[in-house]
Amino acid sequence: MKRRCALSLLALAGCAGLSQTALAAAEPWPSRSVRIVVPFPPGGGTDIVGRAMGQALAPRLGQAVVIDNKPGASTLIGTEAVTRAAPDGYTLLVSGSTTFSVNPALKPRLNYDPFKDLSAVAVLARAPLVVVVPAQSPFKTLPELLNAARRQPGSVRYATYGSATAPHLAGLLLGLSAGVTLQDIPYKGSAQVSTALMSGEVEATFDTVASAGPLIKAGKLRALATPSRARVSSLPQVPTLTELGLPDASFEGWYAMAAPAGTPAPVLERLGRELRAVMALPEVQKQFRAQALEPVYQDPATMTRLMEQEITQFRAAAAHAHLTLE
């Protein structure tokens, strides 16, 4: 009798445990605060996007959304923290294309696979670049600059922020697509790049619209083209590389949200619906454009195709330039 009672108690305890598990699984998401990991320090473009999403999502989700900055190792520290997190919708990632396409294309020993370890949620913003030359430059158009590089390989120097940064990759793609050699010259940041450009140390650069836009409007720099897939709203008169016959050279930074692989489909679908609504808000669009970001909403399938396309592009450009990252 005692043995039967003990077994009955164990069975009841097991049922109670199963019931708690089932209740937890059925619990509506979110029932507590959500964490967005940003693998960059506060203040940069990725942080701006992450905080804007947190602020806009919190009232829609009915829960606090906390931003957790985990910078370092070219986004690896923050990204890996997300891939190791429980796939329950309470840990999300907002990062740039460095995480989703640059690192997977160029780092031979990467501790995550963006397709297997992350679930795409949405692309949220584009960070366009612009090809600029000094106002006094003899190059009035991009074809003129490319023709000069074709006549004398290596004579056209362009400033970058270092190996595998956005300007460097944009220049590699343009050179590969146009069949010319452009000589990259690394500098420490946008301010040094602008100084080098206007002093004649280099002939051109691929700078962010946020940095180059004021100098273009002030007449100190001349915009030749944007590597973006569509014209930039703040530079509507500047043609894209696609319009100039170089679609394979299209390149722009972008920001997106992802979740740990295995996150339940209903959670991902809810996130997608909320983000689509958030990105349509005039105040969010105004906030992004004030930072020279182009607000967008692109679904998981589109984000995945973009990752696949860029990884292929970057690997080809890196192989051409014998470029790898440790």
PDB file of N, CA and C in Angstrom, residues 153-222:
ATOM      1  N   PRO A 153      46.498  51.820 -64.255  1.00  0.00           N
ATOM      2  CA  PRO A 153      46.095  51.040 -63.085  1.00  0.00           C
ATOM      3  C   PRO A 153      46.797  51.496 -61.811  1.00  0.00           C
ATOM      4  N   GLY A 154      45.999  51.656 -60.742  1.00  0.00           N
ATOM      5  CA  GLY A 154      46.546  52.072 -59.452  1.00  0.00           C
ATOM      6  C   GLY A 154      46.676  53.562 -59.282  1.00  0.00           C
ATOM      7  N   SER A 155      46.403  54.339 -60.338  1.00  0.00           N
ATOM      8  CA  SER A 155      46.569  55.796 -60.231  1.00  0.00           C
ATOM      9  C   SER A 155      45.423  56.451 -59.466  1.00  0.00           C
ATOM     10  N   VAL A 156      44.277  55.781 -59.394  1.00  0.00           N
ATOM     11  CA  VAL A 156      43.139  56.319 -58.640  1.00  0.00           C
ATOM     12  C   VAL A 156      43.154  55.686 -57.251  1.00  0.00           C
ATOM     13  N   ARG A 157      43.445  56.520 -56.267  1.00  0.00           N
ATOM     14  CA  ARG A 157      43.500  56.066 -54.877  1.00  0.00           C
ATOM     15  C   ARG A 157      42.193  56.429 -54.174  1.00  0.00           C
ATOM     16  N   TYR A 158      41.708  55.513 -53.339  1.00  0.00           N
ATOM     17  CA  TYR A 158      40.498  55.831 -52.580  1.00  0.00           C
ATOM     18  C   TYR A 158      40.724  55.535 -51.101  1.00  0.00           C
ATOM     19  N   ALA A 159      40.173  56.389 -50.273  1.00  0.00           N
ATOM     20  CA  ALA A 159      40.374  56.284 -48.831  1.00  0.00           C
ATOM     21  C   ALA A 159      39.379  55.299 -48.223  1.00  0.00           C
ATOM     22  N   THR A 160      39.852  54.536 -47.220  1.00  0.00           N
ATOM     23  CA  THR A 160      38.990  53.588 -46.497  1.00  0.00           C
ATOM     24  C   THR A 160      39.222  53.774 -45.001  1.00  0.00           C
ATOM     25  N   TYR A 161      38.422  53.044 -44.205  1.00  0.00           N
ATOM     26  CA  TYR A 161      38.635  53.018 -42.752  1.00  0.00           C
ATOM     27  C   TYR A 161      39.464  51.806 -42.338  1.00  0.00           C
ATOM     28  N   GLY A 162      40.015  51.093 -43.321  1.00  0.00           N
ATOM     29  CA  GLY A 162      40.808  49.903 -43.031  1.00  0.00           C
ATOM     30  C   GLY A 162      40.274  48.691 -43.771  1.00  0.00           C
ATOM     31  N   SER A 163      40.967  47.587 -43.630  1.00  0.00           N
ATOM     32  CA  SER A 163      40.643  46.364 -44.357  1.00  0.00           C
ATOM     33  C   SER A 163      39.256  45.847 -44.009  1.00  0.00           C
ATOM     34  N   ALA A 164      38.481  45.528 -45.050  1.00  0.00           N
ATOM     35  CA  ALA A 164      37.142  44.922 -44.942  1.00  0.00           C
ATOM     36  C   ALA A 164      36.092  45.850 -44.341  1.00  0.00           C
ATOM     37  N   THR A 165      36.404  47.139 -44.214  1.00  0.00           N
ATOM     38  CA  THR A 165      35.371  48.102 -43.828  1.00  0.00           C
ATOM     39  C   THR A 165      34.490  48.385 -45.045  1.00  0.00           C
ATOM     40  N   ALA A 166      33.368  49.056 -44.810  1.00  0.00           N
ATOM     41  CA  ALA A 166      32.415  49.297 -45.895  1.00  0.00           C
ATOM     42  C   ALA A 166      33.046  50.006 -47.095  1.00  0.00           C
ATOM     43  N   PRO A 167      33.821  51.092 -46.908  1.00  0.00           N
ATOM     44  CA  PRO A 167      34.439  51.731 -48.086  1.00  0.00           C
ATOM     45  C   PRO A 167      35.391  50.798 -48.829  1.00  0.00           C
ATOM     46  N   HIS A 168      36.136  49.983 -48.079  1.00  0.00           N
ATOM     47  CA  HIS A 168      37.077  49.057 -48.716  1.00  0.00           C
ATOM     48  C   HIS A 168      36.332  48.034 -49.575  1.00  0.00           C
ATOM     49  N   LEU A 169      35.290  47.427 -49.018  1.00  0.00           N
ATOM     50  CA  LEU A 169      34.531  46.430 -49.764  1.00  0.00           C
ATOM     51  C   LEU A 169      33.825  47.061 -50.968  1.00  0.00           C
ATOM     52  N   ALA A 170      33.306  48.275 -50.777  1.00  0.00           N
ATOM     53  CA  ALA A 170      32.639  48.956 -51.895  1.00  0.00           C
ATOM     54  C   ALA A 170      33.614  49.200 -53.034  1.00  0.00           C
ATOM     55  N   GLY A 171      34.844  49.597 -52.697  1.00  0.00           N
ATOM     56  CA  GLY A 171      35.853  49.834 -53.727  1.00  0.00           C
ATOM     57  C   GLY A 171      36.270  48.549 -54.428  1.00  0.00           C
ATOM     58  N   LEU A 172      36.396  47.453 -53.652  1.00  0.00           N
ATOM     59  CA  LEU A 172      36.744  46.168 -54.255  1.00  0.00           C
ATOM     60  C   LEU A 172      35.670  45.719 -55.251  1.00  0.00           C
ATOM     61  N   LEU A 173      34.400  45.879 -54.849  1.00  0.00           N
ATOM     62  CA  LEU A 173      33.307  45.469 -55.727  1.00  0.00           C
ATOM     63  C   LEU A 173      33.263  46.319 -56.990  1.00  0.00           C
ATOM     64  N   LEU A 174      33.496  47.632 -56.839  1.00  0.00           N
ATOM     65  CA  LEU A 174      33.471  48.510 -58.007  1.00  0.00           C
ATOM     66  C   LEU A 174      34.613  48.166 -58.961  1.00  0.00           C
ATOM     67  N   GLY A 175      35.805  47.981 -58.415  1.00  0.00           N
ATOM     68  CA  GLY A 175      36.945  47.639 -59.262  1.00  0.00           C
ATOM     69  C   GLY A 175      36.742  46.327 -59.989  1.00  0.00           C
ATOM     70  N   LEU A 176      36.219  45.330 -59.272  1.00  0.00           N
ATOM     71  CA  LEU A 176      35.982  44.020 -59.877  1.00  0.00           C
ATOM     72  C   LEU A 176      34.916  44.114 -60.962  1.00  0.00           C
ATOM     73  N   SER A 177      33.844  44.837 -60.676  1.00  0.00           N
ATOM     74  CA  SER A 177      32.736  44.950 -61.633  1.00  0.00           C
ATOM     75  C   SER A 177      33.141  45.735 -62.879  1.00  0.00           C
ATOM     76  N   ALA A 178      33.922  46.807 -62.668  1.00  0.00           N
ATOM     77  CA  ALA A 178      34.311  47.664 -63.797  1.00  0.00           C
ATOM     78  C   ALA A 178      35.570  47.180 -64.503  1.00  0.00           C
ATOM     79  N   GLY A 179      36.264  46.205 -63.933  1.00  0.00           N
ATOM     80  CA  GLY A 179      37.485  45.699 -64.545  1.00  0.00           C
ATOM     81  C   GLY A 179      38.651  46.667 -64.446  1.00  0.00           C
ATOM     82  N   VAL A 180      38.718  47.394 -63.306  1.00  0.00           N
ATOM     83  CA  VAL A 180      39.813  48.354 -63.119  1.00  0.00           C
ATOM     84  C   VAL A 180      40.477  48.090 -61.767  1.00  0.00           C
ATOM     85  N   THR A 181      41.658  48.643 -61.582  1.00  0.00           N
ATOM     86  CA  THR A 181      42.364  48.550 -60.299  1.00  0.00           C
ATOM     87  C   THR A 181      42.277  49.880 -59.582  1.00  0.00           C
ATOM     88  N   LEU A 182      41.653  49.887 -58.417  1.00  0.00           N
ATOM     89  CA  LEU A 182      41.590  51.068 -57.565  1.00  0.00           C
ATOM     90  C   LEU A 182      42.465  50.806 -56.343  1.00  0.00           C
ATOM     91  N   GLN A 183      43.283  51.773 -55.978  1.00  0.00           N
ATOM     92  CA  GLN A 183      44.239  51.587 -54.881  1.00  0.00           C
ATOM     93  C   GLN A 183      43.637  52.087 -53.572  1.00  0.00           C
ATOM     94  N   ASP A 184      43.424  51.178 -52.613  1.00  0.00           N
ATOM     95  CA  ASP A 184      42.850  51.592 -51.324  1.00  0.00           C
ATOM     96  C   ASP A 184      43.943  52.110 -50.392  1.00  0.00           C
ATOM     97  N   ILE A 185      43.624  53.211 -49.703  1.00  0.00           N
ATOM     98  CA  ILE A 185      44.533  53.828 -48.730  1.00  0.00           C
ATOM     99  C   ILE A 185      43.790  53.899 -47.400  1.00  0.00           C
ATOM    100  N   PRO A 186      44.244  53.174 -46.363  1.00  0.00           N
ATOM    101  CA  PRO A 186      43.490  53.141 -45.098  1.00  0.00           C
ATOM    102  C   PRO A 186      43.752  54.365 -44.214  1.00  0.00           C
ATOM    103  N   TYR A 187      42.687  54.828 -43.557  1.00  0.00           N
ATOM    104  CA  TYR A 187      42.757  55.891 -42.554  1.00  0.00           C
ATOM    105  C   TYR A 187      41.988  55.431 -41.324  1.00  0.00           C
ATOM    106  N   LYS A 188      42.079  56.217 -40.254  1.00  0.00           N
ATOM    107  CA  LYS A 188      41.506  55.778 -38.979  1.00  0.00           C
ATOM    108  C   LYS A 188      40.028  56.106 -38.814  1.00  0.00           C
ATOM    109  N   GLY A 189      39.494  56.992 -39.617  1.00  0.00           N
ATOM    110  CA  GLY A 189      38.094  57.340 -39.439  1.00  0.00           C
ATOM    111  C   GLY A 189      37.619  58.328 -40.472  1.00  0.00           C
ATOM    112  N   SER A 190      36.334  58.677 -40.389  1.00  0.00           N
ATOM    113  CA  SER A 190      35.717  59.519 -41.400  1.00  0.00           C
ATOM    114  C   SER A 190      36.341  60.908 -41.459  1.00  0.00           C
ATOM    115  N   ALA A 191      36.690  61.470 -40.299  1.00  0.00           N
ATOM    116  CA  ALA A 191      37.277  62.813 -40.293  1.00  0.00           C
ATOM    117  C   ALA A 191      38.608  62.827 -41.044  1.00  0.00           C
ATOM    118  N   GLN A 192      39.450  61.820 -40.807  1.00  0.00           N
ATOM    119  CA  GLN A 192      40.734  61.737 -41.515  1.00  0.00           C
ATOM    120  C   GLN A 192      40.528  61.492 -43.000  1.00  0.00           C
ATOM    121  N   VAL A 193      39.519  60.702 -43.331  1.00  0.00           N
ATOM    122  CA  VAL A 193      39.224  60.444 -44.743  1.00  0.00           C
ATOM    123  C   VAL A 193      38.856  61.742 -45.447  1.00  0.00           C
ATOM    124  N   SER A 194      37.985  62.540 -44.832  1.00  0.00           N
ATOM    125  CA  SER A 194      37.572  63.809 -45.443  1.00  0.00           C
ATOM    126  C   SER A 194      38.754  64.750 -45.625  1.00  0.00           C
ATOM    127  N   THR A 195      39.636  64.812 -44.616  1.00  0.00           N
ATOM    128  CA  THR A 195      40.825  65.667 -44.712  1.00  0.00           C
ATOM    129  C   THR A 195      41.738  65.207 -45.842  1.00  0.00           C
ATOM    130  N   ALA A 196      41.969  63.895 -45.922  1.00  0.00           N
ATOM    131  CA  ALA A 196      42.836  63.344 -46.969  1.00  0.00           C
ATOM    132  C   ALA A 196      42.260  63.624 -48.354  1.00  0.00           C
ATOM    133  N   LEU A 197      40.965  63.509 -48.467  1.00  0.00           N
ATOM    134  CA  LEU A 197      40.313  63.717 -49.752  1.00  0.00           C
ATOM    135  C   LEU A 197      40.442  65.168 -50.202  1.00  0.00           C
ATOM    136  N   MET A 198      40.134  66.088 -49.310  1.00  0.00           N
ATOM    137  CA  MET A 198      40.133  67.509 -49.693  1.00  0.00           C
ATOM    138  C   MET A 198      41.539  68.072 -49.843  1.00  0.00           C
ATOM    139  N   SER A 199      42.540  67.382 -49.251  1.00  0.00           N
ATOM    140  CA  SER A 199      43.922  67.850 -49.404  1.00  0.00           C
ATOM    141  C   SER A 199      44.616  67.227 -50.610  1.00  0.00           C
ATOM    142  N   GLY A 200      43.935  66.306 -51.285  1.00  0.00           N
ATOM    143  CA  GLY A 200      44.507  65.703 -52.490  1.00  0.00           C
ATOM    144  C   GLY A 200      45.354  64.473 -52.251  1.00  0.00           C
ATOM    145  N   GLU A 201      45.349  63.927 -51.012  1.00  0.00           N
ATOM    146  CA  GLU A 201      46.117  62.701 -50.754  1.00  0.00           C
ATOM    147  C   GLU A 201      45.519  61.508 -51.497  1.00  0.00           C
ATOM    148  N   VAL A 202      44.217  61.562 -51.723  1.00  0.00           N
ATOM    149  CA  VAL A 202      43.524  60.502 -52.466  1.00  0.00           C
ATOM    150  C   VAL A 202      42.578  61.163 -53.462  1.00  0.00           C
ATOM    151  N   GLU A 203      42.170  60.399 -54.455  1.00  0.00           N
ATOM    152  CA  GLU A 203      41.298  60.954 -55.502  1.00  0.00           C
ATOM    153  C   GLU A 203      39.815  60.800 -55.181  1.00  0.00           C
ATOM    154  N   ALA A 204      39.476  59.812 -54.362  1.00  0.00           N
ATOM    155  CA  ALA A 204      38.059  59.531 -54.128  1.00  0.00           C
ATOM    156  C   ALA A 204      37.895  58.765 -52.830  1.00  0.00           C
ATOM    157  N   THR A 205      36.652  58.592 -52.423  1.00  0.00           N
ATOM    158  CA  THR A 205      36.335  57.701 -51.325  1.00  0.00           C
ATOM    159  C   THR A 205      34.880  57.280 -51.424  1.00  0.00           C
ATOM    160  N   PHE A 206      34.553  56.233 -50.684  1.00  0.00           N
ATOM    161  CA  PHE A 206      33.171  55.789 -50.500  1.00  0.00           C
ATOM    162  C   PHE A 206      32.830  56.116 -49.055  1.00  0.00           C
ATOM    163  N   ASP A 207      32.135  57.208 -48.826  1.00  0.00           N
ATOM    164  CA  ASP A 207      31.831  57.620 -47.460  1.00  0.00           C
ATOM    165  C   ASP A 207      30.350  57.436 -47.192  1.00  0.00           C
ATOM    166  N   THR A 208      29.990  57.438 -45.912  1.00  0.00           N
ATOM    167  CA  THR A 208      28.578  57.372 -45.576  1.00  0.00           C
ATOM    168  C   THR A 208      27.905  58.690 -45.956  1.00  0.00           C
ATOM    169  N   VAL A 209      26.634  58.599 -46.276  1.00  0.00           N
ATOM    170  CA  VAL A 209      25.884  59.817 -46.593  1.00  0.00           C
ATOM    171  C   VAL A 209      25.830  60.723 -45.360  1.00  0.00           C
ATOM    172  N   ALA A 210      25.792  60.124 -44.180  1.00  0.00           N
ATOM    173  CA  ALA A 210      25.766  60.921 -42.949  1.00  0.00           C
ATOM    174  C   ALA A 210      26.993  61.817 -42.846  1.00  0.00           C
ATOM    175  N   SER A 211      28.176  61.296 -43.215  1.00  0.00           N
ATOM    176  CA  SER A 211      29.418  62.067 -43.117  1.00  0.00           C
ATOM    177  C   SER A 211      29.626  62.987 -44.311  1.00  0.00           C
ATOM    178  N   ALA A 212      29.386  62.459 -45.513  1.00  0.00           N
ATOM    179  CA  ALA A 212      29.684  63.235 -46.719  1.00  0.00           C
ATOM    180  C   ALA A 212      28.586  64.206 -47.097  1.00  0.00           C
ATOM    181  N   GLY A 213      27.352  63.934 -46.690  1.00  0.00           N
ATOM    182  CA  GLY A 213      26.224  64.773 -47.103  1.00  0.00           C
ATOM    183  C   GLY A 213      26.413  66.262 -46.845  1.00  0.00           C
ATOM    184  N   PRO A 214      26.790  66.664 -45.612  1.00  0.00           N
ATOM    185  CA  PRO A 214      26.980  68.103 -45.356  1.00  0.00           C
ATOM    186  C   PRO A 214      28.076  68.731 -46.224  1.00  0.00           C
ATOM    187  N   LEU A 215      29.150  67.968 -46.506  1.00  0.00           N
ATOM    188  CA  LEU A 215      30.242  68.496 -47.338  1.00  0.00           C
ATOM    189  C   LEU A 215      29.815  68.597 -48.802  1.00  0.00           C
ATOM    190  N   ILE A 216      28.949  67.687 -49.229  1.00  0.00           N
ATOM    191  CA  ILE A 216      28.406  67.779 -50.588  1.00  0.00           C
ATOM    192  C   ILE A 216      27.533  69.021 -50.707  1.00  0.00           C
ATOM    193  N   LYS A 217      26.672  69.227 -49.731  1.00  0.00           N
ATOM    194  CA  LYS A 217      25.771  70.383 -49.767  1.00  0.00           C
ATOM    195  C   LYS A 217      26.535  71.701 -49.646  1.00  0.00           C
ATOM    196  N   ALA A 218      27.675  71.661 -48.952  1.00  0.00           N
ATOM    197  CA  ALA A 218      28.489  72.873 -48.797  1.00  0.00           C
ATOM    198  C   ALA A 218      29.363  73.140 -50.010  1.00  0.00           C
ATOM    199  N   GLY A 219      29.350  72.247 -51.001  1.00  0.00           N
ATOM    200  CA  GLY A 219      30.134  72.445 -52.215  1.00  0.00           C
ATOM    201  C   GLY A 219      31.589  72.057 -52.084  1.00  0.00           C
ATOM    202  N   LYS A 220      31.950  71.336 -51.015  1.00  0.00           N
ATOM    203  CA  LYS A 220      33.344  70.929 -50.820  1.00  0.00           C
ATOM    204  C   LYS A 220      33.652  69.570 -51.454  1.00  0.00           C
ATOM    205  N   LEU A 221      32.623  68.750 -51.624  1.00  0.00           N
ATOM    206  CA  LEU A 221      32.777  67.445 -52.262  1.00  0.00           C
ATOM    207  C   LEU A 221      31.770  67.330 -53.406  1.00  0.00           C
ATOM    208  N   ARG A 222      32.127  66.510 -54.390  1.00  0.00           N
ATOM    209  CA  ARG A 222      31.232  66.244 -55.525  1.00  0.00           C
ATOM    210  C   ARG A 222      30.810  64.773 -55.470  1.00  0.00           C
TER     211      ARG A 222
END
